[in-house]
Coordinates of N, CA and C in Angstrom, one line a residue:
M6 N 84.5 -14.7 23.5 CA 83.9 -13.5 23.1 C 82.5 -13.4 23.5
Y7 N 81.7 -14.5 23.4 CA 80.3 -14.5 23.7 C 80.0 -13.9 25.1
L8 N 80.8 -14.3 26.1 CA 80.6 -13.9 27.4 C 80.9 -12.4 27.6
Y9 N 81.7 -11.8 26.9 CA 82.0 -10.4 26.9 C 80.8 -9.6 26.3
V10 N 80.2 -10.1 25.2 CA 79.1 -9.5 24.6 C 77.9 -9.6 25.5
K11 N 77.8 -10.8 26.2 CA 76.7 -11.0 27.1 C 76.8 -10.1 28.3
A12 N 77.9 -9.9 28.8 CA 78.1 -8.9 29.9 C 77.7 -7.5 29.5
L13 N 78.2 -7.1 28.3 CA 77.8 -5.8 27.8 C 76.3 -5.7 27.6
H14 N 75.7 -6.7 27.1 CA 74.2 -6.7 26.9 C 73.5 -6.6 28.3
V15 N 73.9 -7.3 29.2 CA 73.3 -7.2 30.6 C 73.4 -5.8 31.2
F16 N 74.7 -5.3 31.1 CA 74.9 -3.9 31.6 C 74.0 -2.9 30.9
A17 N 73.9 -3.0 29.6 CA 73.1 -2.1 28.8 C 71.6 -2.2 29.2
V18 N 71.2 -3.4 29.4 CA 69.8 -3.7 29.7 C 69.5 -3.0 31.1
V19 N 70.4 -3.2 32.1 CA 70.2 -2.6 33.4 C 70.1 -1.0 33.2
A20 N 71.0 -0.5 32.5 CA 71.0 1.0 32.3 C 69.7 1.4 31.6
F21 N 69.3 0.7 30.6 CA 68.1 1.0 29.8 C 66.8 0.9 30.7
I22 N 66.6 -0.2 31.4 CA 65.5 -0.4 32.2 C 65.4 0.7 33.4
G23 N 66.6 1.0 33.9 CA 66.7 2.0 35.0 C 66.2 3.4 34.4
G24 N 66.7 3.7 33.2 CA 66.3 5.0 32.6 C 64.8 5.0 32.2
M25 N 64.3 3.9 31.8 CA 62.8 3.9 31.5 C 62.0 4.1 32.8
L26 N 62.5 3.4 33.9 CA 61.7 3.6 35.1 C 61.8 5.0 35.6
A27 N 63.0 5.6 35.5 CA 63.1 7.0 35.9 C 62.2 7.9 35.1
M28 N 62.1 7.7 33.8 CA 61.2 8.5 33.0 C 59.8 8.2 33.3
A29 N 59.4 7.0 33.6 CA 58.1 6.6 34.1 C 57.7 7.4 35.4
L30 N 58.7 7.5 36.2 CA 58.5 8.2 37.5 C 58.3 9.7 37.2
A31 N 59.1 10.2 36.3 CA 58.9 11.7 35.9 C 57.5 11.9 35.4
L32 N 57.0 11.0 34.5 CA 55.7 11.1 34.0 C 54.6 11.0 35.0
R33 N 54.8 10.1 35.9 CA 53.8 9.9 37.0 C 53.8 11.2 37.9
V34 N 54.9 11.7 38.2 CA 55.0 13.0 38.9 C 54.2 14.1 38.1
A35 N 54.4 14.2 36.9 CA 53.8 15.2 36.0 C 52.3 15.0 36.0
I36 N 51.8 13.7 36.0 CA 50.4 13.5 36.1 C 49.8 13.9 37.4
A37 N 50.5 13.5 38.5 CA 49.9 13.7 39.8 C 50.1 15.1 40.4
A38 N 51.1 15.9 39.8 CA 51.5 17.2 40.4 C 50.5 18.2 40.1
P39 N 50.2 19.1 41.0 CA 49.3 20.2 40.7 C 49.9 21.1 39.6
R40 N 49.1 21.8 38.9 CA 49.5 22.6 37.7 C 50.6 23.6 38.1
N41 N 50.5 24.1 39.3 CA 51.4 25.2 39.7 C 52.8 24.7 40.2
V42 N 53.0 23.4 40.3 CA 54.3 22.9 40.7 C 55.2 22.8 39.5
D43 N 56.4 23.3 39.6 CA 57.3 23.3 38.5 C 58.2 22.1 38.6
G44 N 58.0 21.1 37.8 CA 58.8 20.0 37.7 C 59.8 20.0 36.5
G45 N 59.9 21.2 36.0 CA 60.7 21.3 34.7 C 62.1 20.9 34.9
R46 N 62.8 21.3 36.0 CA 64.2 20.9 36.1 C 64.3 19.4 36.2
F47 N 63.5 18.8 37.0 CA 63.5 17.3 37.1 C 63.3 16.6 35.7
G48 N 62.3 17.1 35.0 CA 62.0 16.5 33.7 C 63.1 16.8 32.8
E49 N 63.7 18.0 32.7 CA 64.8 18.2 31.8 C 66.0 17.3 32.2
T50 N 66.2 17.1 33.5 CA 67.3 16.2 33.9 C 67.1 14.8 33.4
I51 N 65.9 14.4 33.5 CA 65.5 13.0 33.0 C 65.8 12.9 31.5
L52 N 65.3 14.0 30.8 CA 65.5 14.0 29.3 C 67.0 14.0 29.0
R53 N 67.8 14.7 29.7 CA 69.2 14.7 29.4 C 69.8 13.3 29.7
W54 N 69.4 12.7 30.8 CA 69.9 11.3 31.1 C 69.4 10.4 30.0
D55 N 68.2 10.6 29.5 CA 67.7 9.7 28.4 C 68.6 9.8 27.2
G56 N 69.0 11.0 26.9 CA 69.8 11.3 25.7 C 71.3 10.7 25.8
F57 N 71.8 10.8 27.0 CA 73.2 10.4 27.2 C 73.4 9.0 27.7
V58 N 72.3 8.4 28.3 CA 72.5 7.1 28.9 C 71.4 6.1 28.3
T59 N 70.2 6.4 28.5 CA 69.1 5.4 28.2 C 69.0 5.1 26.7
T60 N 69.0 6.1 25.9 CA 68.9 5.8 24.4 C 70.2 5.1 23.9
P61 N 71.4 5.5 24.3 CA 72.5 4.8 23.8 C 72.5 3.3 24.4
A62 N 72.1 3.2 25.6 CA 72.0 1.8 26.2 C 71.0 1.0 25.4
L63 N 69.9 1.6 24.9 CA 69.0 0.8 24.1 C 69.6 0.3 22.8
A64 N 70.5 1.2 22.2 CA 71.2 0.8 21.0 C 72.1 -0.3 21.2
V65 N 72.8 -0.3 22.4 CA 73.8 -1.3 22.7 C 73.0 -2.7 23.0
V66 N 71.9 -2.5 23.7 CA 71.0 -3.7 23.9 C 70.7 -4.4 22.6
W67 N 70.2 -3.7 21.6 CA 69.9 -4.3 20.3 C 71.1 -4.9 19.6
M68 N 72.2 -4.1 19.6 CA 73.4 -4.6 18.8 C 74.0 -5.8 19.5
A69 N 74.1 -5.8 20.8 CA 74.7 -6.9 21.5 C 73.7 -8.1 21.5
G70 N 72.4 -7.9 21.5 CA 71.5 -8.9 21.4 C 71.5 -9.7 20.1
F71 N 71.5 -8.9 19.0 CA 71.7 -9.5 17.7 C 73.0 -10.2 17.6
T72 N 74.0 -9.7 18.0 CA 75.3 -10.3 18.0 C 75.3 -11.7 18.7
M73 N 74.7 -11.7 19.9 CA 74.6 -13.0 20.6 C 73.7 -14.0 19.8
A74 N 72.5 -13.5 19.4 CA 71.6 -14.4 18.8 C 72.1 -15.0 17.5
F75 N 72.7 -14.2 16.7 CA 73.3 -14.7 15.4 C 74.6 -15.5 15.6
G76 N 75.3 -15.1 16.6 CA 76.6 -15.8 16.9 C 76.3 -17.2 17.5
A77 N 75.2 -17.4 18.2 CA 74.9 -18.6 18.9 C 73.9 -19.5 18.0
G78 N 73.5 -18.9 16.9 CA 72.6 -19.7 16.0 C 71.1 -19.7 16.5
W79 N 70.7 -18.7 17.3 CA 69.4 -18.7 17.9 C 68.4 -17.9 17.0
E80 N 68.7 -17.4 15.9 CA 67.9 -16.5 15.2 C 66.5 -17.0 14.9
S81 N 66.3 -18.3 14.8 CA 65.0 -18.8 14.5 C 64.4 -19.6 15.7
S82 N 65.0 -19.4 16.9 CA 64.5 -20.1 18.1 C 63.2 -19.6 18.5
P83 N 62.2 -20.4 18.8 CA 60.9 -19.9 19.3 C 60.9 -19.0 20.5
W84 N 61.8 -19.3 21.5 CA 61.9 -18.5 22.7 C 62.4 -17.1 22.3
L85 N 63.3 -17.0 21.4 CA 63.9 -15.7 21.0 C 62.8 -14.9 20.2
L86 N 62.1 -15.6 19.3 CA 61.1 -14.9 18.6 C 60.0 -14.3 19.5
L87 N 59.6 -15.1 20.5 CA 58.6 -14.7 21.5 C 59.2 -13.5 22.4
K88 N 60.4 -13.6 22.7 CA 61.1 -12.6 23.5 C 61.1 -11.2 22.8
M89 N 61.1 -11.3 21.4 CA 61.1 -10.0 20.7 C 59.8 -9.2 20.9
I90 N 58.7 -9.8 21.2 CA 57.5 -9.1 21.4 C 57.6 -8.0 22.6
P91 N 58.0 -8.5 23.8 CA 58.1 -7.4 24.8 C 59.3 -6.5 24.6
V92 N 60.4 -7.0 23.9 CA 61.5 -6.1 23.6 C 61.1 -5.0 22.7
V93 N 60.3 -5.3 21.6 CA 59.8 -4.2 20.7 C 58.8 -3.3 21.5
L94 N 58.0 -3.9 22.3 CA 57.1 -3.1 23.1 C 57.8 -2.1 24.0
L95 N 58.9 -2.6 24.7 CA 59.7 -1.7 25.5 C 60.4 -0.6 24.7
S96 N 60.9 -0.9 23.6 CA 61.5 0.1 22.7 C 60.5 1.1 22.3
G97 N 59.3 0.7 21.9 CA 58.3 1.6 21.5 C 57.8 2.5 22.7
L98 N 57.7 1.9 23.9 CA 57.3 2.6 25.1 C 58.3 3.7 25.4
H99 N 59.6 3.3 25.2 CA 60.6 4.3 25.5 C 60.4 5.5 24.6
S100 N 60.2 5.3 23.4 CA 59.9 6.5 22.4 C 58.7 7.3 22.9
L101 N 57.6 6.6 23.2 CA 56.4 7.3 23.7 C 56.6 8.1 24.9
Q102 N 57.4 7.5 25.9 CA 57.6 8.2 27.1 C 58.4 9.5 26.9
A103 N 59.5 9.3 26.1 CA 60.3 10.5 25.8 C 59.6 11.6 25.1
T104 N 58.8 11.2 24.1 CA 58.0 12.2 23.4 C 57.0 12.9 24.3
A105 N 56.3 12.1 25.2 CA 55.3 12.7 26.1 C 56.0 13.7 27.1
L106 N 57.1 13.3 27.6 CA 57.8 14.2 28.6 C 58.3 15.5 27.9
R107 N 58.9 15.3 26.7 CA 59.4 16.4 25.9 C 58.2 17.4 25.6
R108 N 57.1 16.8 25.1 CA 55.9 17.7 24.8 C 55.4 18.4 26.1
L109 N 55.4 17.7 27.2 CA 55.0 18.3 28.4 C 55.8 19.5 28.8
L110 N 57.2 19.3 28.7 CA 58.1 20.3 29.1 C 58.2 21.5 28.1
R111 N 58.1 21.2 26.9 CA 58.2 22.3 25.9 C 57.0 22.9 25.4
E112 N 55.9 22.2 25.4 CA 54.6 22.7 24.9 C 53.5 22.8 25.9
G113 N 53.8 22.2 27.1 CA 52.8 22.2 28.2 C 51.7 21.2 27.9
K114 N 51.8 20.3 27.0 CA 50.7 19.3 26.7 C 50.7 18.2 27.8
M115 N 49.6 18.0 28.4 CA 49.5 17.1 29.6 C 49.7 15.7 29.1
V116 N 50.2 14.9 30.0 CA 50.5 13.5 29.8 C 49.2 12.7 29.9
G117 N 49.0 11.7 29.0 CA 47.8 10.9 29.1 C 47.8 10.0 30.4
P118 N 46.7 9.7 30.9 CA 46.6 8.8 32.1 C 47.1 7.4 31.9
L119 N 47.3 6.9 30.7 CA 47.8 5.6 30.5 C 49.2 5.4 30.9
F120 N 49.9 6.6 31.0 CA 51.3 6.5 31.4 C 51.5 6.1 32.9
R121 N 50.4 6.2 33.6 CA 50.4 5.7 35.0 C 50.8 4.2 35.1
A122 N 50.4 3.5 34.1 CA 50.6 2.0 34.0 C 52.0 1.7 33.5
A123 N 52.8 2.7 33.1 CA 54.1 2.4 32.5 C 55.1 1.7 33.4
P124 N 55.2 2.0 34.7 CA 56.1 1.3 35.5 C 55.8 -0.2 35.6
V125 N 54.5 -0.5 35.8 CA 54.1 -1.9 35.8 C 54.4 -2.6 34.5
A126 N 54.1 -2.0 33.4 CA 54.3 -2.6 32.1 C 55.8 -2.8 31.8
I127 N 56.6 -1.9 32.3 CA 58.1 -2.0 32.1 C 58.5 -3.2 32.8
L128 N 58.1 -3.3 34.1 CA 58.6 -4.5 35.0 C 58.1 -5.8 34.5
V129 N 56.8 -5.9 34.0 CA 56.3 -7.1 33.5 C 57.0 -7.5 32.2
A130 N 57.2 -6.6 31.3 CA 57.9 -6.9 30.1 C 59.3 -7.4 30.4
F131 N 60.0 -6.7 31.3 CA 61.3 -7.1 31.6 C 61.4 -8.5 32.3
A132 N 60.4 -8.8 33.1 CA 60.3 -10.1 33.8 C 60.1 -11.2 32.7
C133 N 59.3 -10.9 31.7 CA 59.1 -11.9 30.6 C 60.3 -12.1 29.8
I134 N 61.0 -11.0 29.5 CA 62.2 -11.1 28.7 C 63.3 -11.9 29.5
A135 N 63.5 -11.5 30.8 CA 64.5 -12.2 31.6 C 64.2 -13.7 31.7
W136 N 62.9 -14.1 31.9 CA 62.5 -15.4 32.0 C 62.8 -16.2 30.7
L137 N 62.5 -15.6 29.6 CA 62.7 -16.3 28.3 C 64.2 -16.4 28.1
A138 N 65.0 -15.4 28.4 CA 66.4 -15.4 28.1 C 67.1 -16.4 28.9
V139 N 66.7 -16.5 30.2 CA 67.4 -17.4 31.1 C 67.0 -18.9 30.9
T140 N 65.7 -19.1 30.8 CA 65.2 -20.5 30.8 C 65.3 -21.1 29.3
K141 N 65.1 -20.2 28.3 CA 65.1 -20.7 26.9 C 64.1 -22.0 26.9
P142 N 62.9 -21.8 27.2 CA 62.0 -22.9 27.4 C 61.6 -23.7 26.2
F143 N 61.8 -23.2 25.0 CA 61.5 -23.9 23.7 C 62.3 -23.4 22.6

């Protein structure tokens, strides 16, 4: 059973990270695009994808992750507790990205320049998570 949950977890992680990177791209386009360029259709498409794929994938990531952690007895392992830091940061960044894109499209509020760093932050956090999950160093 563990291997099936692990496969589901990995699939959901890939869908989630892909969706976050797509939203980061949409926000970077919004930051760089001239004011007269209409990226609304692209942004709306990304938001729909987020609602149908990325957000449900995030829920599956959390559920499958907890299932594996408690099933394997890792709930107090130091590597898992450390892994939770970038996991929580990615979850929060996902919410911030979606809110920023929604506000941009619906209210015309410009996106803050810190979102330029989102793709790098996503990839660094994901690399840390993958390293900790695969190596279980302590």
